[in-house]
Tab-separated table of C-alpha atoms in Angstrom:
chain	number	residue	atom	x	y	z
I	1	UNK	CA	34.303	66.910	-14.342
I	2	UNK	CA	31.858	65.264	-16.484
I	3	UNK	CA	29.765	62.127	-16.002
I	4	UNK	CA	29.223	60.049	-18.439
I	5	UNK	CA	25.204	59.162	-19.296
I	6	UNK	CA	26.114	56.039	-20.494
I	7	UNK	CA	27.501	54.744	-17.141
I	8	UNK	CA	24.883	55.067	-15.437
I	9	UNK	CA	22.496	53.256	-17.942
I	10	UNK	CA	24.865	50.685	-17.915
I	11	UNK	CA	25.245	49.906	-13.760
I	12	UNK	CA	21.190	49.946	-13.965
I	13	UNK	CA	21.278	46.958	-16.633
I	14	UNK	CA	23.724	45.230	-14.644
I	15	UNK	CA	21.070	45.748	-11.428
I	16	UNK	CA	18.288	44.511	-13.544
I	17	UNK	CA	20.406	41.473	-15.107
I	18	UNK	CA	21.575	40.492	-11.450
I	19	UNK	CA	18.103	40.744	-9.479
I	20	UNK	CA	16.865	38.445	-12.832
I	21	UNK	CA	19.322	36.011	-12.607
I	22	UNK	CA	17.958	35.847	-8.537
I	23	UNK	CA	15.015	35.699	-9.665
I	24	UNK	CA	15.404	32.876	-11.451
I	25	UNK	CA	17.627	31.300	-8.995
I	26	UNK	CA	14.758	31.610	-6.325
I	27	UNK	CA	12.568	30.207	-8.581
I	28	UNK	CA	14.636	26.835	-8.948
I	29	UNK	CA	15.229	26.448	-5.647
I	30	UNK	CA	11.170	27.153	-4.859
I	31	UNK	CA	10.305	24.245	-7.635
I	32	UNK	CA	13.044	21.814	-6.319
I	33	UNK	CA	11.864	22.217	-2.850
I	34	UNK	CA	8.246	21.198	-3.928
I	35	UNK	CA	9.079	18.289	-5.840
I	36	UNK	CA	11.097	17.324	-2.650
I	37	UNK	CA	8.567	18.026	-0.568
I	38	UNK	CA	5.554	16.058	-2.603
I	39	UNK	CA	7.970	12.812	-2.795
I	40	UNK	CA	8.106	13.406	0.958
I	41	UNK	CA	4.024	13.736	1.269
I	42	UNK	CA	3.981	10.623	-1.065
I	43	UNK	CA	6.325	8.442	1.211
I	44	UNK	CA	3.885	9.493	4.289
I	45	UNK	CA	1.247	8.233	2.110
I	46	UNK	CA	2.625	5.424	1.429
I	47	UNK	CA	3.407	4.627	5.211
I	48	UNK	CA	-0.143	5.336	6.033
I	49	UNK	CA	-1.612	3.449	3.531
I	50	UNK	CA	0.536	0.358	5.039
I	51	UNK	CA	-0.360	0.721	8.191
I	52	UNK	CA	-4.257	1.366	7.809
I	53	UNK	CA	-4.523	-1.441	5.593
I	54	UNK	CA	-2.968	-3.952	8.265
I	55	UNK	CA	-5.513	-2.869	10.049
I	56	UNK	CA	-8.378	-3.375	8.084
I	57	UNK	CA	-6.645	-7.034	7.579
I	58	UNK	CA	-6.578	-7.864	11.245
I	59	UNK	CA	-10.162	-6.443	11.657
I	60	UNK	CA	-11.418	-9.131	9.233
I	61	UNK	CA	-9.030	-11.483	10.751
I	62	UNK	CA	-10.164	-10.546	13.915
I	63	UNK	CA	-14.257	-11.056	12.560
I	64	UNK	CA	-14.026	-14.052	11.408
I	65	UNK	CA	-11.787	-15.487	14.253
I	66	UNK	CA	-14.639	-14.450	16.399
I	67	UNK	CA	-17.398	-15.850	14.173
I	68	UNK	CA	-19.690	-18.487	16.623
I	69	UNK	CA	-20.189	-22.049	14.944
I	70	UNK	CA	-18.857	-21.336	11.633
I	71	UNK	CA	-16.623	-19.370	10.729
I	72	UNK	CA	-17.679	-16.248	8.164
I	73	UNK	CA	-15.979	-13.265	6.726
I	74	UNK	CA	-17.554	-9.926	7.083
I	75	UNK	CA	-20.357	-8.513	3.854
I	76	UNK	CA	-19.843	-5.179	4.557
I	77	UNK	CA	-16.531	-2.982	6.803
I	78	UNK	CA	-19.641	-1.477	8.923
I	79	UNK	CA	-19.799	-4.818	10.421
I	80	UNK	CA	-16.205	-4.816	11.331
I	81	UNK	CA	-17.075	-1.213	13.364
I	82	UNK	CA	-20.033	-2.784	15.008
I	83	UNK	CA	-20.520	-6.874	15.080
I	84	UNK	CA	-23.568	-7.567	16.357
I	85	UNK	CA	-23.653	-10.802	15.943
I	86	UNK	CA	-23.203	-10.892	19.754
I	87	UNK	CA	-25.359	-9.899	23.213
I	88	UNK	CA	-23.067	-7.112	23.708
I	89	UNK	CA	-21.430	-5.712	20.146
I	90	UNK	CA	-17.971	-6.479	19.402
I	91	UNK	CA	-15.568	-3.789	17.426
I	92	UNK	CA	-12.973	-5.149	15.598
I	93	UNK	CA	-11.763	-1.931	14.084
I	94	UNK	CA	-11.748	1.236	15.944
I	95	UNK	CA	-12.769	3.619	13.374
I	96	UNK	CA	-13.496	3.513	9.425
I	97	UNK	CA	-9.981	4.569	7.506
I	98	UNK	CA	-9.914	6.894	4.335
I	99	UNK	CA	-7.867	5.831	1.388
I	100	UNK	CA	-4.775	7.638	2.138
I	101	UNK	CA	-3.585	7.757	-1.479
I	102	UNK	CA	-7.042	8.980	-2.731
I	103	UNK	CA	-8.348	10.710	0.107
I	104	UNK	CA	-11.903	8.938	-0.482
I	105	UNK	CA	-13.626	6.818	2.254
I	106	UNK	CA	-14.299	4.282	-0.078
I	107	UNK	CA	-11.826	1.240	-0.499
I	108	UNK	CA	-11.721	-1.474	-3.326
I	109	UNK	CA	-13.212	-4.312	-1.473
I	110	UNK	CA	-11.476	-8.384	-2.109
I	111	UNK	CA	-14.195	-10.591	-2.426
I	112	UNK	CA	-14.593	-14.377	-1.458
I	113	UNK	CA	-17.998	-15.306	-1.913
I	114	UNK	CA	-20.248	-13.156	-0.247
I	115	UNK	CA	-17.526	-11.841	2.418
I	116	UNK	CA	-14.906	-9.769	1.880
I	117	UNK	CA	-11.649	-11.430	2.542
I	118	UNK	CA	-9.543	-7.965	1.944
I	119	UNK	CA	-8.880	-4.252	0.861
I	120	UNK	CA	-7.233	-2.172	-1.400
I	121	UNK	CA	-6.286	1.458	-2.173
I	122	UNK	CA	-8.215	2.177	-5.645
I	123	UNK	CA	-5.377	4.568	-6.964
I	124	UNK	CA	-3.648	3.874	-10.272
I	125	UNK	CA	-0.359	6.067	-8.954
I	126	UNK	CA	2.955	3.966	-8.948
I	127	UNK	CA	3.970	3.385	-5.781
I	128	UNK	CA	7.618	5.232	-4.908
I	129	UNK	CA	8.534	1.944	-2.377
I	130	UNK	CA	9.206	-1.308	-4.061
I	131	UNK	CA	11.342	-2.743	-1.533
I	132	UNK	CA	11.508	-3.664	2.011
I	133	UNK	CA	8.018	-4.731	2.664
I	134	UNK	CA	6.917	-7.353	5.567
I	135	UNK	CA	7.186	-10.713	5.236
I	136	UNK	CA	3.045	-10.904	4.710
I	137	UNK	CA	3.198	-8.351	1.861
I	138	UNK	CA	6.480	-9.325	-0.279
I	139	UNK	CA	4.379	-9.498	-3.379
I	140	UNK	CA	3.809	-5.451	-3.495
I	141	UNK	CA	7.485	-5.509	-4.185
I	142	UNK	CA	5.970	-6.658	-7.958
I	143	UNK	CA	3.208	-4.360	-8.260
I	144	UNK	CA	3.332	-1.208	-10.352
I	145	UNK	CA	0.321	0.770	-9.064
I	146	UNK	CA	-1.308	1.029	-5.703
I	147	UNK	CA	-4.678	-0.702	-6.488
I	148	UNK	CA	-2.044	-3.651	-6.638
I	149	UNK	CA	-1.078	-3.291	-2.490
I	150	UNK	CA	-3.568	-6.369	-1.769
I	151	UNK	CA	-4.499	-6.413	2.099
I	152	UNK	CA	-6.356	-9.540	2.699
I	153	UNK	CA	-6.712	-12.344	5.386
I	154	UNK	CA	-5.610	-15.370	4.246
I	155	UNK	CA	-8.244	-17.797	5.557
I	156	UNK	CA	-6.290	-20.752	7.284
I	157	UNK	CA	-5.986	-24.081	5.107
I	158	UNK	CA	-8.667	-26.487	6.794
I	159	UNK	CA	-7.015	-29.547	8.468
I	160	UNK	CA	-6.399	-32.602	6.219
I	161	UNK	CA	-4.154	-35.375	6.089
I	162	UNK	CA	-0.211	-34.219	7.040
I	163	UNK	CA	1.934	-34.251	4.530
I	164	UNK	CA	4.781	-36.725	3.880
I	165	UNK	CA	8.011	-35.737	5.138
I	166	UNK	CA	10.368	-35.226	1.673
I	167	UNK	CA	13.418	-37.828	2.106
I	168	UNK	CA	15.559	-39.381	-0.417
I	169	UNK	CA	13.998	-42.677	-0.394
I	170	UNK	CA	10.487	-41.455	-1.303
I	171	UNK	CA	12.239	-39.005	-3.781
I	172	UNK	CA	13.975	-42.351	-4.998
I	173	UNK	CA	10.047	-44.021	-5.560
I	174	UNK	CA	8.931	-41.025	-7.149
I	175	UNK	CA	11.603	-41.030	-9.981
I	176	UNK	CA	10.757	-44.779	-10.406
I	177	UNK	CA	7.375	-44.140	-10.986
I	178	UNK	CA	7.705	-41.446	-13.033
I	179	UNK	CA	10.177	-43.163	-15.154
I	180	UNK	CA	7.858	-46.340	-15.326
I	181	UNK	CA	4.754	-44.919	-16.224
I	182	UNK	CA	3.637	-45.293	-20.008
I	183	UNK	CA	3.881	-41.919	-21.785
């Protein structure tokens, strides 16, 4: 009996086609898995960067809460390490974060006057959340990039004269006025 030459020529493309197409296969599943696991890196990120910029929030919170006679925001986030603007130095942050999207120690600072009311990631990256932010932070829901995820201390409105309950009866004088008043 004779083999044929051909055959065998043929089985061997068939090998080579089939440990290609694996190849190949491998090689989608390899590049799928990244791209799952970067938007998973990204999230953590994200999660981080939430929860270290609360923190920086409360610390100036926390600074200017503490401030003796009048109250002042913080010129510089060493101070907020080490306040010694007291006998025995006060920390109102444990340790100075890094930008978790960027990786830098630096921060994009929120001025108010001379003090720094706030923080913020410097990254231009979209963000991959957009929903389901606290209460304090419902704006980032609008904001494209992460240099946009504001973190600041909203100082408390000083106390003035209280406000007149809204009832129908002053609602009532306002529309009179209104409708009264030269044009």
């Amino acid at each position: 009996m004779r083999r044929d030459p051909g055959r065998r020529v043929r089985v061997r493309g068939l090998v080579l086609l089939a440990v290609l197409m694996l190849l190949v296969l491998v090689g989608l599943a390899a590049l799928v898995g990244a791209e799952v696991w970067a938007t998973a890196l990204q999230r953590e990120r994200e999660s981080e960067l939430l929860f270290v910029g609360e923190q920086y929030r409360r610390a100036i919170e926390s600074y200017w809460r503490a401030s003796p006679n009048v109250k002042t925001l913080p010129t510089s986030l060493d101070q907020l390490l080490e306040d010694d603007r007291f006998p025995k130095p006060v920390r109102h942050l444990r340790r100075r974060y890094t930008d978790p999207m960027t990786g830098a120690p630096d921060w994009g600072l929120v001025k108010l006057g001379n003090g720094i009311a706030g923080v913020y990631s410097t990254s231009k990256d979209a963000p991959l959340k957009q929903s389901g932010f606290p209460p304090q932070y419902i704006e980032f829901e609008r904001a494209g990039r992460y240099d946009q995820w504001r973190f600041v201390f909203k100082l408390p409105r000083p106390p003035g004269p209280p406000a007149r309950p809204r009832t129908a009866q002053n609602d009532v004088l306002v529309n009179d006025a209104r409708r009264n008043s030269p044009p």
